[in-house]
Amino acid sequence: MLIPAIQTQSLDAQHVLFSPSVYTGELAALQAGAPLAVFSMALTMEDVLLRGTYLGIRRIGGIRTGLVQ
């Protein structure tokens, strides 16, 4: 399944977070602990493919975010 995640952001050296405000139904179908890949591209056309574990939707700094380890 492919789910676009606009505006991904590095939280620290081991975590990436993203806004769950779009495609909420598709994201709700994912279970915490599921393996996944995140393909990110910067406006400078640099891209990165990350493989990790989906940790679910959490509040970080008071804001709802999706979290990938």
mmCIF file of C-alpha atoms in Angstrom:
data_model
loop_
_atom_site.group_PDB
_atom_site.id
_atom_site.type_symbol
_atom_site.label_atom_id
_atom_site.label_comp_id
_atom_site.label_asym_id
_atom_site.label_seq_id
_atom_site.Cartn_x
_atom_site.Cartn_y
_atom_site.Cartn_z
ATOM 1 C CA MET A 1 0.000 0.000 0.000
ATOM 2 C CA LEU A 2 1.291 3.491 -0.825
ATOM 3 C CA ILE A 3 0.240 6.412 1.367
ATOM 4 C CA PRO A 4 1.525 9.907 0.549
ATOM 5 C CA ALA A 5 2.919 11.632 3.627
ATOM 6 C CA ILE A 6 3.492 15.286 2.906
ATOM 7 C CA GLN A 7 5.891 17.145 5.216
ATOM 8 C CA THR A 8 7.985 14.459 6.859
ATOM 9 C CA GLN A 9 10.526 15.718 9.381
ATOM 10 C CA SER A 10 13.465 14.184 11.198
ATOM 11 C CA LEU A 11 12.830 14.143 14.953
ATOM 12 C CA ASP A 12 16.232 12.776 15.979
ATOM 13 C CA ALA A 13 18.806 10.277 14.703
ATOM 14 C CA GLN A 14 16.330 7.369 14.953
ATOM 15 C CA HIS A 15 12.866 8.818 14.302
ATOM 16 C CA VAL A 16 10.938 10.498 11.489
ATOM 17 C CA LEU A 17 7.575 12.124 12.053
ATOM 18 C CA PHE A 18 4.827 13.252 9.692
ATOM 19 C CA SER A 19 1.431 14.882 9.756
ATOM 20 C CA PRO A 20 -1.491 12.429 9.901
ATOM 21 C CA SER A 21 -3.983 15.155 8.894
ATOM 22 C CA VAL A 22 -4.453 13.705 5.387
ATOM 23 C CA TYR A 23 -5.167 10.082 4.416
ATOM 24 C CA THR A 24 -6.383 9.420 7.958
ATOM 25 C CA GLY A 25 -8.413 6.374 6.906
ATOM 26 C CA GLU A 26 -5.436 4.730 5.243
ATOM 27 C CA LEU A 27 -3.169 5.510 8.198
ATOM 28 C CA ALA A 28 -5.747 4.071 10.602
ATOM 29 C CA ALA A 29 -5.408 0.732 8.772
ATOM 30 C CA LEU A 30 -1.712 0.541 9.716
ATOM 31 C CA GLN A 31 -0.916 -1.127 13.021
ATOM 32 C CA ALA A 32 1.898 0.017 15.295
ATOM 33 C CA GLY A 33 4.899 -2.260 14.855
ATOM 34 C CA ALA A 34 4.362 -2.733 11.104
ATOM 35 C CA PRO A 35 7.498 -2.535 8.939
ATOM 36 C CA LEU A 36 7.417 0.216 6.333
ATOM 37 C CA ALA A 37 9.494 2.395 4.050
ATOM 38 C CA VAL A 38 9.532 6.188 3.841
ATOM 39 C CA PHE A 39 10.670 7.835 0.605
ATOM 40 C CA SER A 40 11.519 11.506 1.147
ATOM 41 C CA MET A 41 12.525 14.169 -1.349
ATOM 42 C CA ALA A 42 13.812 17.684 -0.680
ATOM 43 C CA LEU A 43 13.119 20.677 -2.927
ATOM 44 C CA THR A 44 16.774 20.407 -3.991
ATOM 45 C CA MET A 45 15.859 17.047 -5.597
ATOM 46 C CA GLU A 46 17.828 15.051 -3.011
ATOM 47 C CA ASP A 47 16.018 11.912 -1.935
ATOM 48 C CA VAL A 48 16.311 9.339 0.840
ATOM 49 C CA LEU A 49 14.674 5.937 1.293
ATOM 50 C CA LEU A 50 14.292 4.871 4.923
ATOM 51 C CA ARG A 51 13.120 1.504 6.175
ATOM 52 C CA GLY A 52 11.776 1.270 9.686
ATOM 53 C CA THR A 53 8.943 0.437 12.030
ATOM 54 C CA TYR A 54 5.690 2.379 12.244
ATOM 55 C CA LEU A 55 5.131 3.419 15.869
ATOM 56 C CA GLY A 56 1.627 4.829 15.372
ATOM 57 C CA ILE A 57 0.050 8.234 15.941
ATOM 58 C CA ARG A 58 1.320 10.107 19.001
ATOM 59 C CA ARG A 59 1.349 13.610 20.417
ATOM 60 C CA ILE A 60 4.789 15.202 20.309
ATOM 61 C CA GLY A 61 5.027 18.750 21.604
ATOM 62 C CA GLY A 62 1.224 18.795 21.814
ATOM 63 C CA ILE A 63 0.829 18.054 18.083
ATOM 64 C CA ARG A 64 -0.570 14.801 16.659
ATOM 65 C CA THR A 65 2.078 13.136 14.496
ATOM 66 C CA GLY A 66 2.759 9.810 12.887
ATOM 67 C CA LEU A 67 6.041 8.331 14.068
ATOM 68 C CA VAL A 68 8.507 5.983 12.356
ATOM 69 C CA GLN A 69 11.574 4.507 14.038
#
